[in-house]
mmCIF file with all atom_site columns, C-alpha atoms in Angstrom:
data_model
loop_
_atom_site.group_PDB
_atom_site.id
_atom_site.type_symbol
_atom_site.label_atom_id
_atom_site.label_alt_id
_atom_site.label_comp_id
_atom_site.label_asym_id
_atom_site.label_entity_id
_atom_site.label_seq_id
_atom_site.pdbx_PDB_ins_code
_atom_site.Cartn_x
_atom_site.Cartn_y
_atom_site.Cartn_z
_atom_site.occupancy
_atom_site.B_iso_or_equiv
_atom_site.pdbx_formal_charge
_atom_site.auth_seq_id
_atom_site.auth_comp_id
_atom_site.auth_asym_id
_atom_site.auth_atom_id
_atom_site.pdbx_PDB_model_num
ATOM 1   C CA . UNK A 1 1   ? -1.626  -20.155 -3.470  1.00 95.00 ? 1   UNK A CA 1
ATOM 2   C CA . UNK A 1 2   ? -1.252  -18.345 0.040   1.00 96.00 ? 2   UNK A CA 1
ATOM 3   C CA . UNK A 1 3   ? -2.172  -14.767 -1.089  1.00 97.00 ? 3   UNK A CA 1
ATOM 4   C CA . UNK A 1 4   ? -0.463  -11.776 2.041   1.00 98.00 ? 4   UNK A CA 1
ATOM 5   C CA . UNK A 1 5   ? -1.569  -8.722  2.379   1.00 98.00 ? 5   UNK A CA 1
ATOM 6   C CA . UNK A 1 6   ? 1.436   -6.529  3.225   1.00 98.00 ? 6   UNK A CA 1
ATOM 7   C CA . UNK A 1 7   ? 0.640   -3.194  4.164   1.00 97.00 ? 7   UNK A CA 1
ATOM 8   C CA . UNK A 1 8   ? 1.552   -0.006  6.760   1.00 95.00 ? 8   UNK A CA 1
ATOM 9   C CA . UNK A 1 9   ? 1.066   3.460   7.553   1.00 92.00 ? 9   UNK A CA 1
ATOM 10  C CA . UNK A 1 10  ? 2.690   6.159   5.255   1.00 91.00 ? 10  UNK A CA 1
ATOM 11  C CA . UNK A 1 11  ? 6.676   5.499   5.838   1.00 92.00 ? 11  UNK A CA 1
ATOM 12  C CA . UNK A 1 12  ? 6.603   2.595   8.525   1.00 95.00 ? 12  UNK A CA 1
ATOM 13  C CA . UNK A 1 13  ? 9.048   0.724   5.425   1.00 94.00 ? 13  UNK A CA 1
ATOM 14  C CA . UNK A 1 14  ? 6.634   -1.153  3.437   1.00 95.00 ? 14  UNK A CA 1
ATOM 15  C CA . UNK A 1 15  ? 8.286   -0.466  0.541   1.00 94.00 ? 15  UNK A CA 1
ATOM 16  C CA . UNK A 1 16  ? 11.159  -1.873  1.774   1.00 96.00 ? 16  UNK A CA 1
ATOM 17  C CA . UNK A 1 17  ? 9.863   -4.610  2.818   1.00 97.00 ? 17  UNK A CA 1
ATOM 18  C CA . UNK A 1 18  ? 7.912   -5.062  -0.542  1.00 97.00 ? 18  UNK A CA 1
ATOM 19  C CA . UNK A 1 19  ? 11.295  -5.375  -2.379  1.00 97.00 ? 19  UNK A CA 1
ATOM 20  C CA . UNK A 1 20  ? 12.635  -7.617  0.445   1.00 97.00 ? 20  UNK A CA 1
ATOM 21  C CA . UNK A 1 21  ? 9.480   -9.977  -0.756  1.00 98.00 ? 21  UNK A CA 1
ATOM 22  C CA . UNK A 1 22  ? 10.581  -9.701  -4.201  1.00 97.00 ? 22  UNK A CA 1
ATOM 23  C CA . UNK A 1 23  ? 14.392  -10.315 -3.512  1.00 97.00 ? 23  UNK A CA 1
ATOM 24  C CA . UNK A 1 24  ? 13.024  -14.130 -1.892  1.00 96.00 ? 24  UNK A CA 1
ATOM 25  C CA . UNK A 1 25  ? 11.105  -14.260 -5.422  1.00 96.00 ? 25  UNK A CA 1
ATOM 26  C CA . UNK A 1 26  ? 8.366   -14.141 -4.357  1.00 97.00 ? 26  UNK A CA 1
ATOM 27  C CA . UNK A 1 27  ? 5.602   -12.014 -6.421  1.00 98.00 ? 27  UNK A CA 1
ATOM 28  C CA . UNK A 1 28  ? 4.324   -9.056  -5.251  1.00 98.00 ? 28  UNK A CA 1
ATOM 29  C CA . UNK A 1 29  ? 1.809   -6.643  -6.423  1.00 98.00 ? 29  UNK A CA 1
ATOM 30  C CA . UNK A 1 30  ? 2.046   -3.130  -5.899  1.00 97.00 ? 30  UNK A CA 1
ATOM 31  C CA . UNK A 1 31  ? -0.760  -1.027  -5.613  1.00 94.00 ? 31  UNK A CA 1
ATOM 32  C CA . UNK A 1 32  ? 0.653   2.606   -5.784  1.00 92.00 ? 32  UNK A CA 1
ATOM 33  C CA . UNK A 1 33  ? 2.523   1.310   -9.127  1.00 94.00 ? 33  UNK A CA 1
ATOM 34  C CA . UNK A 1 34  ? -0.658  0.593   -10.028 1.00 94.00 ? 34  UNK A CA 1
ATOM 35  C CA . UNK A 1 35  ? -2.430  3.880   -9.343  1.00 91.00 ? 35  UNK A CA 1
ATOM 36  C CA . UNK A 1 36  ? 0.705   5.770   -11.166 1.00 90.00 ? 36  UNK A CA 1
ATOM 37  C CA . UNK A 1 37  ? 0.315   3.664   -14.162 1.00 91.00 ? 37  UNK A CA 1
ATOM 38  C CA . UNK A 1 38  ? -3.097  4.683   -14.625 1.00 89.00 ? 38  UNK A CA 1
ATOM 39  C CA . UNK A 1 39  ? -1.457  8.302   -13.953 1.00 87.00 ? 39  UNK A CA 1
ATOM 40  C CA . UNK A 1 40  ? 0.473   7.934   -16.613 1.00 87.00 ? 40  UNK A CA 1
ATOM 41  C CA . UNK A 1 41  ? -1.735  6.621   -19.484 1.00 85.00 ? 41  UNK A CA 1
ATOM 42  C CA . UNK A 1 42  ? -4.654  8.422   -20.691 1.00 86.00 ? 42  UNK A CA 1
ATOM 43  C CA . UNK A 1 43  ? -6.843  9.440   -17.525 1.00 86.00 ? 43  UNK A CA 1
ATOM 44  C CA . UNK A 1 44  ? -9.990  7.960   -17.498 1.00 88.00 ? 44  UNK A CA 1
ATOM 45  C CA . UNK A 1 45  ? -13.136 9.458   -18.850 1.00 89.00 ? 45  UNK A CA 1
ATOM 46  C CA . UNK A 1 46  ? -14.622 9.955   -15.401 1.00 90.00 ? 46  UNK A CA 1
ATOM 47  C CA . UNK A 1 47  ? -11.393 11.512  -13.897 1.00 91.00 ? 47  UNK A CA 1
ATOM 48  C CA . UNK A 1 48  ? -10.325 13.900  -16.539 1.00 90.00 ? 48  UNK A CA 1
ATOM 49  C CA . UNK A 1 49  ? -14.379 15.326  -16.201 1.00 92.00 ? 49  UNK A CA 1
ATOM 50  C CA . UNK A 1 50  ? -14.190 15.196  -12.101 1.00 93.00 ? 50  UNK A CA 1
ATOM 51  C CA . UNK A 1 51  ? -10.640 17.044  -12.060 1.00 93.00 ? 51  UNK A CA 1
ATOM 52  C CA . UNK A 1 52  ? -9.909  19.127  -15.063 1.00 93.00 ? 52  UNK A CA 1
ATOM 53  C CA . UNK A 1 53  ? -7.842  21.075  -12.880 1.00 93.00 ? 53  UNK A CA 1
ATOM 54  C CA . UNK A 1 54  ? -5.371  18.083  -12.931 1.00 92.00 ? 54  UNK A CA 1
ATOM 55  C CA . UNK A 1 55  ? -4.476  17.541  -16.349 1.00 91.00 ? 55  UNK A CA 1
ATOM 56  C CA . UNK A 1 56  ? -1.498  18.514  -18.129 1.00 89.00 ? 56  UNK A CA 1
ATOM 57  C CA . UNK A 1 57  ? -0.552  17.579  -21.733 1.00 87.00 ? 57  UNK A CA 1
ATOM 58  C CA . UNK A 1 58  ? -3.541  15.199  -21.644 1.00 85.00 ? 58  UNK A CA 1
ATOM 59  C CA . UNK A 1 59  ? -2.235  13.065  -18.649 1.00 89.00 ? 59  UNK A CA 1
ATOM 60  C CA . UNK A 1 60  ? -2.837  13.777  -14.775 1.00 91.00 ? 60  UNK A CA 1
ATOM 61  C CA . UNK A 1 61  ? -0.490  15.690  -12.717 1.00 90.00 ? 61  UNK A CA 1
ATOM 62  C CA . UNK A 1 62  ? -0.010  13.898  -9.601  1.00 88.00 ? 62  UNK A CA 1
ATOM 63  C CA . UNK A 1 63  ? 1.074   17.199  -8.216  1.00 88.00 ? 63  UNK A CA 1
ATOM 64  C CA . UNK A 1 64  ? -2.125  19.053  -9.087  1.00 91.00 ? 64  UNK A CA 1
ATOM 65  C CA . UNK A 1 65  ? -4.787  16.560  -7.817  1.00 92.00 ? 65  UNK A CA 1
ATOM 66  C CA . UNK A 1 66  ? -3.520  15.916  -4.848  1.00 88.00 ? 66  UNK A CA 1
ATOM 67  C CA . UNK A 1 67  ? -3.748  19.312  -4.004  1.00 88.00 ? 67  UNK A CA 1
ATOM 68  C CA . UNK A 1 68  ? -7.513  19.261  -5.226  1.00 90.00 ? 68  UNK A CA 1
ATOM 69  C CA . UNK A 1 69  ? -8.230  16.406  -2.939  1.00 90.00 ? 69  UNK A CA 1
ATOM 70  C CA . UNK A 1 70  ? -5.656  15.797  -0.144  1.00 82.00 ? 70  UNK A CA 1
ATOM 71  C CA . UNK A 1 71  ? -7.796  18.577  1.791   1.00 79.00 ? 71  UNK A CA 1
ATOM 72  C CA . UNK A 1 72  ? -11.079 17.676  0.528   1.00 88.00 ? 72  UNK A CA 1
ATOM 73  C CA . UNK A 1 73  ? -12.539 14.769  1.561   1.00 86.00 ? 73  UNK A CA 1
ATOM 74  C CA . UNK A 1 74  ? -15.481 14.208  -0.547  1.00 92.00 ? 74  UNK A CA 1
ATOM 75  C CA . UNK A 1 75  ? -13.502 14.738  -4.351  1.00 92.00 ? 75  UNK A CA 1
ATOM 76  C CA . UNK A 1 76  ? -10.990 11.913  -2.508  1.00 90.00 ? 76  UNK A CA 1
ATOM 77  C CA . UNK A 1 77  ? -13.931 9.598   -1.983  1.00 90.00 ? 77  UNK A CA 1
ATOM 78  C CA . UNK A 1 78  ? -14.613 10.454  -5.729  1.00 93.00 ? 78  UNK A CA 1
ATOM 79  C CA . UNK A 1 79  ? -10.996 9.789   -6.948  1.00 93.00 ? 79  UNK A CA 1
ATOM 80  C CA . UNK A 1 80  ? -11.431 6.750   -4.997  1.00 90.00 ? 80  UNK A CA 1
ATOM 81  C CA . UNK A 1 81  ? -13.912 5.773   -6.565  1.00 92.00 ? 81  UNK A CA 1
ATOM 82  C CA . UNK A 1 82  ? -13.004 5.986   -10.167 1.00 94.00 ? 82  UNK A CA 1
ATOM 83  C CA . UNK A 1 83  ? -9.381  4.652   -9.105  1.00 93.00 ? 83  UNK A CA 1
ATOM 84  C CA . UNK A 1 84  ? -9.982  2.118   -6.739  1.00 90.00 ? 84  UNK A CA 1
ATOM 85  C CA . UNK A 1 85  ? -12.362 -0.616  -9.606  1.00 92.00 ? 85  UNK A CA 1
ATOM 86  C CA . UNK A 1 86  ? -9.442  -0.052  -11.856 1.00 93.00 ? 86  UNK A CA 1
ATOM 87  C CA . UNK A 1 87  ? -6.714  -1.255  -9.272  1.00 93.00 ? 87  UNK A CA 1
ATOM 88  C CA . UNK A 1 88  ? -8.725  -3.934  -7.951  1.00 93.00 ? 88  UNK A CA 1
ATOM 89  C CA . UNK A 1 89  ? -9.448  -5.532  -11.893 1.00 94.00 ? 89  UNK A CA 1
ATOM 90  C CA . UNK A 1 90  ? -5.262  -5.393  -12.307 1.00 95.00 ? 90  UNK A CA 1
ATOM 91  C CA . UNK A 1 91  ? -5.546  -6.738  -8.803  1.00 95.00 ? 91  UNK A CA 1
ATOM 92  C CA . UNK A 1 92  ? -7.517  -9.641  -9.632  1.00 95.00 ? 92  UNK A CA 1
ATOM 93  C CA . UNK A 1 93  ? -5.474  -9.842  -13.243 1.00 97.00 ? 93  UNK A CA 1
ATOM 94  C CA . UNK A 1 94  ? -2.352  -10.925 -10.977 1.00 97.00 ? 94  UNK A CA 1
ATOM 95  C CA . UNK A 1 95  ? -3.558  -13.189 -9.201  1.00 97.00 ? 95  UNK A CA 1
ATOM 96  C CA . UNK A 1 96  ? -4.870  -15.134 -11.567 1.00 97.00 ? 96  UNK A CA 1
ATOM 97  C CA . UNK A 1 97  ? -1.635  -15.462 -13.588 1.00 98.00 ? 97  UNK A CA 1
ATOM 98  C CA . UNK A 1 98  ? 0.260   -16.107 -10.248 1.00 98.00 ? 98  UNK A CA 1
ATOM 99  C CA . UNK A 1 99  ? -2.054  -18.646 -9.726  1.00 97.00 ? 99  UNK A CA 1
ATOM 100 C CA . UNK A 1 100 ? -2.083  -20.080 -12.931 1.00 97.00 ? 100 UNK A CA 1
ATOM 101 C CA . UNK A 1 101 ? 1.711   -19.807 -13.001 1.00 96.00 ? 101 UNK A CA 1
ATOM 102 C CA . UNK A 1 102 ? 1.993   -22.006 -10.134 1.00 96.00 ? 102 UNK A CA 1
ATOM 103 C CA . UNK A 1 103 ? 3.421   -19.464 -7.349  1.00 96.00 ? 103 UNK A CA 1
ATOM 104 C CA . UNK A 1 104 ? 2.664   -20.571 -3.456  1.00 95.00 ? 104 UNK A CA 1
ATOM 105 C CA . UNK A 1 105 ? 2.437   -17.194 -2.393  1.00 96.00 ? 105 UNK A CA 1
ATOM 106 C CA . UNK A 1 106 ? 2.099   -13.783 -3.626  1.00 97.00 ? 106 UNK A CA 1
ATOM 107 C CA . UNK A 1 107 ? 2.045   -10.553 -1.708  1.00 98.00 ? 107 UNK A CA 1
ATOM 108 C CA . UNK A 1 108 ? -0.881  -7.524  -2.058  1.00 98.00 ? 108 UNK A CA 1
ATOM 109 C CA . UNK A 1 109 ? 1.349   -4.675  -1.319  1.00 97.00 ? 109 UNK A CA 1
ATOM 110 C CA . UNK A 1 110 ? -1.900  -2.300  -0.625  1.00 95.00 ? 110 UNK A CA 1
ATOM 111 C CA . UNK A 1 111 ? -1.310  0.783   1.863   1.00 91.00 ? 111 UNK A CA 1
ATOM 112 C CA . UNK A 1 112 ? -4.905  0.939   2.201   1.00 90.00 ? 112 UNK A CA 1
ATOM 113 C CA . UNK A 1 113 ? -5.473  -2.589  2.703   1.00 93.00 ? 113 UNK A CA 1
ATOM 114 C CA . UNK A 1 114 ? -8.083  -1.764  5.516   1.00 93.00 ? 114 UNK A CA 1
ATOM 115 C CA . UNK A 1 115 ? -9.120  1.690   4.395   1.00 88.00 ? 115 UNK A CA 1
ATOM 116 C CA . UNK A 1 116 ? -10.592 -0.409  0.696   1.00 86.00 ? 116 UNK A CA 1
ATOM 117 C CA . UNK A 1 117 ? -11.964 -3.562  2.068   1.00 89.00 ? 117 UNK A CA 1
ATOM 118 C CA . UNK A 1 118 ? -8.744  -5.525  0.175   1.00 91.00 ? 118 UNK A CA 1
ATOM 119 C CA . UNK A 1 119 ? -7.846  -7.736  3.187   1.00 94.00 ? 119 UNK A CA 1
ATOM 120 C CA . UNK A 1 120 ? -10.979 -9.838  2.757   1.00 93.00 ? 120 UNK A CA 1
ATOM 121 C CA . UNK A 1 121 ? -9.598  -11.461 -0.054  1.00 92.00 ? 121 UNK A CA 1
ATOM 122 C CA . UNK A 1 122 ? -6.113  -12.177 1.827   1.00 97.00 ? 122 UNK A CA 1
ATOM 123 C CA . UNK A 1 123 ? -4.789  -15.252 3.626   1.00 96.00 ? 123 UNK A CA 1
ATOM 124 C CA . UNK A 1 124 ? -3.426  -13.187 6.214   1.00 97.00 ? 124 UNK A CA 1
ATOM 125 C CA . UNK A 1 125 ? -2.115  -10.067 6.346   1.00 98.00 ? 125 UNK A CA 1
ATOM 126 C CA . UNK A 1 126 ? 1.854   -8.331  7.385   1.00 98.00 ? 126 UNK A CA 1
ATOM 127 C CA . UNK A 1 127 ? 1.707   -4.893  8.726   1.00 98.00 ? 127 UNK A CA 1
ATOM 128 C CA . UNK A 1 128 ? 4.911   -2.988  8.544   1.00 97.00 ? 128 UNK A CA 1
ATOM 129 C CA . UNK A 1 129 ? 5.070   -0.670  11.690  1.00 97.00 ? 129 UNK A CA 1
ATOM 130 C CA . UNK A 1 130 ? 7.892   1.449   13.484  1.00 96.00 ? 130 UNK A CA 1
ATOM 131 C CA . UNK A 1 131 ? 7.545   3.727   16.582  1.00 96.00 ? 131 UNK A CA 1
ATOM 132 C CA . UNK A 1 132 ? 5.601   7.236   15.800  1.00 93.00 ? 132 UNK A CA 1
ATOM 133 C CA . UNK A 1 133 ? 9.072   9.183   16.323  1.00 94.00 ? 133 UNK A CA 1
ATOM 134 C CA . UNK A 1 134 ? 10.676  7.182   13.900  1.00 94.00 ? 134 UNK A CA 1
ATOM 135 C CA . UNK A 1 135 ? 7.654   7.740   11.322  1.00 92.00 ? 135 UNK A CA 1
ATOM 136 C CA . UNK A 1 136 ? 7.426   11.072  11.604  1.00 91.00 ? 136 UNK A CA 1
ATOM 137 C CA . UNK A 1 137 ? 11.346  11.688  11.319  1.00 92.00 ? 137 UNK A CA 1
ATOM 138 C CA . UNK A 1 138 ? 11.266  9.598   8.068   1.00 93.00 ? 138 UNK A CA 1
ATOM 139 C CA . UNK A 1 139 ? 8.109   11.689  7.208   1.00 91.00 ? 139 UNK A CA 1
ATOM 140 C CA . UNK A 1 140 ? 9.198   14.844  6.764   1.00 89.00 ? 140 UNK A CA 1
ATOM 141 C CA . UNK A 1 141 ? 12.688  13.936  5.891   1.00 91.00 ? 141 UNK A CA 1
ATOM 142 C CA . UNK A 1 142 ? 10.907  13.635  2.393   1.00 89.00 ? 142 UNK A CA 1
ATOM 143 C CA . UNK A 1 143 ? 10.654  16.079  -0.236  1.00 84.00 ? 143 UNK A CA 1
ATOM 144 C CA . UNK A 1 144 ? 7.686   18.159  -0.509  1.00 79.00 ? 144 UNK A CA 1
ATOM 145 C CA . UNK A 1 145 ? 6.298   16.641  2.647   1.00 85.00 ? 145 UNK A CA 1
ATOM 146 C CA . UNK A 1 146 ? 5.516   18.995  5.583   1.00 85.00 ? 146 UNK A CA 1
ATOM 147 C CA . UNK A 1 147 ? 3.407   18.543  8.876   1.00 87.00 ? 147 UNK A CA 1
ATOM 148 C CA . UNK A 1 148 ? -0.009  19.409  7.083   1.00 86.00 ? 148 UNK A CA 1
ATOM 149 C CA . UNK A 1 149 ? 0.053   17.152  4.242   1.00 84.00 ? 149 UNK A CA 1
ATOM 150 C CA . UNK A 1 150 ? 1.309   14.232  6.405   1.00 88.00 ? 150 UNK A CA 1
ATOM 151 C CA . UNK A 1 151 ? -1.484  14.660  9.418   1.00 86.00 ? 151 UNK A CA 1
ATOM 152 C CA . UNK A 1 152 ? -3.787  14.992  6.144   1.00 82.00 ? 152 UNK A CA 1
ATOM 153 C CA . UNK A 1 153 ? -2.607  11.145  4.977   1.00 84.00 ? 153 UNK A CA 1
ATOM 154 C CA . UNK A 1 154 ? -2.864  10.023  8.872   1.00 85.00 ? 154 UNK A CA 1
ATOM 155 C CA . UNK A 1 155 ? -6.461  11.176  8.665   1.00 83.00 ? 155 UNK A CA 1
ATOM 156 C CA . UNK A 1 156 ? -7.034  8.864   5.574   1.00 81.00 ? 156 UNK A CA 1
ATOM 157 C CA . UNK A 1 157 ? -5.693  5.980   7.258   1.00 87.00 ? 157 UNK A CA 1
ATOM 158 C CA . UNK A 1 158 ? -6.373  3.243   10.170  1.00 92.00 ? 158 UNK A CA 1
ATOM 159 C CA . UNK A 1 159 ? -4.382  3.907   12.885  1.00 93.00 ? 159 UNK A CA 1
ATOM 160 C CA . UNK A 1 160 ? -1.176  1.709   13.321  1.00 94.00 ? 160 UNK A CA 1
ATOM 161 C CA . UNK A 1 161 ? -2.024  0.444   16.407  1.00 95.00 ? 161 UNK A CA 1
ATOM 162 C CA . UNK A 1 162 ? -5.491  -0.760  15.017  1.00 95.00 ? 162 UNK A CA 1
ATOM 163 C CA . UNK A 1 163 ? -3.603  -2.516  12.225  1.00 95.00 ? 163 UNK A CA 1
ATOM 164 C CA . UNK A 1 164 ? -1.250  -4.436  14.073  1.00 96.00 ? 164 UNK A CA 1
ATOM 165 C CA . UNK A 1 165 ? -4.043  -5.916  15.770  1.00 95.00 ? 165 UNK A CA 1
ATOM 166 C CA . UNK A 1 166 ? -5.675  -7.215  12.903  1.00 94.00 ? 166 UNK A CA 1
ATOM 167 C CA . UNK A 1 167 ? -2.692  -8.788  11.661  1.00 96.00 ? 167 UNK A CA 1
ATOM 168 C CA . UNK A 1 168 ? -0.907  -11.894 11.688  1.00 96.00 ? 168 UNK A CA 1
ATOM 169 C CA . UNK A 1 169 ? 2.879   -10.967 11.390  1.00 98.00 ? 169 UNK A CA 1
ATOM 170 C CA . UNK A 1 170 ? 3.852   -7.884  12.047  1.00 98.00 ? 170 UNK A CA 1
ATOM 171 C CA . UNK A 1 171 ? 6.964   -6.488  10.786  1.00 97.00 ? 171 UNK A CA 1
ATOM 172 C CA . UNK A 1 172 ? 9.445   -3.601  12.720  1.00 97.00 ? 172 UNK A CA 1
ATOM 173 C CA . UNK A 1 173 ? 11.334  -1.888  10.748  1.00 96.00 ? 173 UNK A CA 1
ATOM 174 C CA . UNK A 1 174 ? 12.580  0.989   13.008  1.00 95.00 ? 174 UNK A CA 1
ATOM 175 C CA . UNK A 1 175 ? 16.675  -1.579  13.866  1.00 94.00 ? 175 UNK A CA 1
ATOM 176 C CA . UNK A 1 176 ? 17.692  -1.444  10.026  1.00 94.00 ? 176 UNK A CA 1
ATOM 177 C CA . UNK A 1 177 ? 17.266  -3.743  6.737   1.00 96.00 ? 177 UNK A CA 1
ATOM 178 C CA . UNK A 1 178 ? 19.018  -6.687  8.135   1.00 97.00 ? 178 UNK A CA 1
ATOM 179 C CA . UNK A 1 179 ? 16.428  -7.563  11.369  1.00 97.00 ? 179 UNK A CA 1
ATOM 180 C CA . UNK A 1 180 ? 13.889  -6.514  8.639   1.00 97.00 ? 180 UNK A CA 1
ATOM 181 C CA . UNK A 1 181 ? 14.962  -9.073  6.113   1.00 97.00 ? 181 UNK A CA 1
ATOM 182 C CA . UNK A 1 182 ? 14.867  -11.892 9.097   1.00 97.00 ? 182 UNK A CA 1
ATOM 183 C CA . UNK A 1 183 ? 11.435  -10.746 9.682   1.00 97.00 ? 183 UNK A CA 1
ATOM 184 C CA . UNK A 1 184 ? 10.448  -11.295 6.339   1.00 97.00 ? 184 UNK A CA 1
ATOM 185 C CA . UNK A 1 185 ? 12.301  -14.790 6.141   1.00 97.00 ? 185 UNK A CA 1
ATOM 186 C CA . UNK A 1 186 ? 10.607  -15.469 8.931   1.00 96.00 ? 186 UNK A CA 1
ATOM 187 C CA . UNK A 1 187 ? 7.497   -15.059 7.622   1.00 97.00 ? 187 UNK A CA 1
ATOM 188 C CA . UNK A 1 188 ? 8.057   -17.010 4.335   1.00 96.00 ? 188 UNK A CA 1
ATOM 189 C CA . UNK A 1 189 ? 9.234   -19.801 6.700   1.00 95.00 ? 189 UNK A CA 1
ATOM 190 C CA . UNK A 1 190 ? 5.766   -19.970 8.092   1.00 94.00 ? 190 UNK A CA 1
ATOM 191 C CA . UNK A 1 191 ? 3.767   -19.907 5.575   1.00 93.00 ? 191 UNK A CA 1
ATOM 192 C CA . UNK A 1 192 ? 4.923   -22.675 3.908   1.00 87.00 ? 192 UNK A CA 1
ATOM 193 C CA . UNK A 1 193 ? 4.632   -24.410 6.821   1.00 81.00 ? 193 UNK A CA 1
ATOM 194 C CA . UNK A 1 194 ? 1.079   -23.987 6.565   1.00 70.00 ? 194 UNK A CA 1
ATOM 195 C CA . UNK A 1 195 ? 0.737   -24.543 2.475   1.00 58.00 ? 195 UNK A CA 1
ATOM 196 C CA . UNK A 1 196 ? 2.542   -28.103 3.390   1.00 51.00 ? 196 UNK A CA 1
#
């Protein structure tokens, strides 16, 4: 099984993309649905003790810790930390039933692909990219964004350009979903060329 690490800066469409994956059937795994999961169940032990400010009802508000560690960068390596082992064991949990199940690829969706040392266990890797004006309009056209909190994600992350240049399809989104969902054909195309 080819495993593809799809990935891309904060709105550069790999969401998009990720659902264009899914729509070929092919599997993907998504790593923020991960990290909300865990959200939404109990927190663990060592989070609810780190970030007391963040629970409410005996869950985490996502709200509430990312405004305890969005601007401080030592309790996000700590959140990291705590988050990141239970990601990577669902991770590894899909894979393996892919795998088993027969599938010749599956897709990492993983925004911090780089950032978390994930693309060493990829085949190759898709980044999903669009022009820094484009970005930044689709930034702050969301709700609750604003200029600080996005510069505060770009900090977190490898730059764009750096990405592309680590990758071995790279993926524009900035013309619309239909020279997107060529892209992505594309890309299926040639990887089974190289799983024949």
């Amino acid at each position: 099984m080819i495993i593809l690490g799809l990935t891309g800066s904060i709105c550069m469409g790999k969401s998009t993309a990720a659902a264009m994956f899914r729509d070929f059937g092919i599997p993907v795994f998504d790593a923020d649905d991960c990290v909300h999961q865990i959200y939404a169940g109990a927190p663990p032990a060592a989070m609810a003790a780190r970030f007391p400010e963040a629970l409410a009802d005996g869950r985490i508000d996502r709200k509430r810790l990312g405004s305890l560690v969005l601007a401080d960068p030592e309790a996000m390596t700590v959140l990291e930390k705590i988050v990141h082992p239970l990601v990577e064991d669902q991770r590894n949990k899909f894979i393996r039933d892919n795998k088993d199940g027969g599938a010749k690829l599956a897709v990492l969706d993983i925004p911090l692909l780089f950032e978390t040392e994930a693309w060493r266990r990829v085949d190759a890797i898709v980044v999903v990219t669009a022009p820094e004006e484009v970005q930044h309009e689709r930034v702050l056209s969301r709700e609750a964004m604003d200029e600080d909190k996005f510069l505060s994600i770009l900090r977190r992350q490898i730059p764009d350009k750096k990405k592309r240049m680590f990758a071995q399809f790279v993926i524009g989104t900035q013309f619309g979903l239909e020279p997107t969902w060529r892209q992505i054909r594309n890309v299926i195309a040639a990887l089974a060329q190289i799983d024949k």
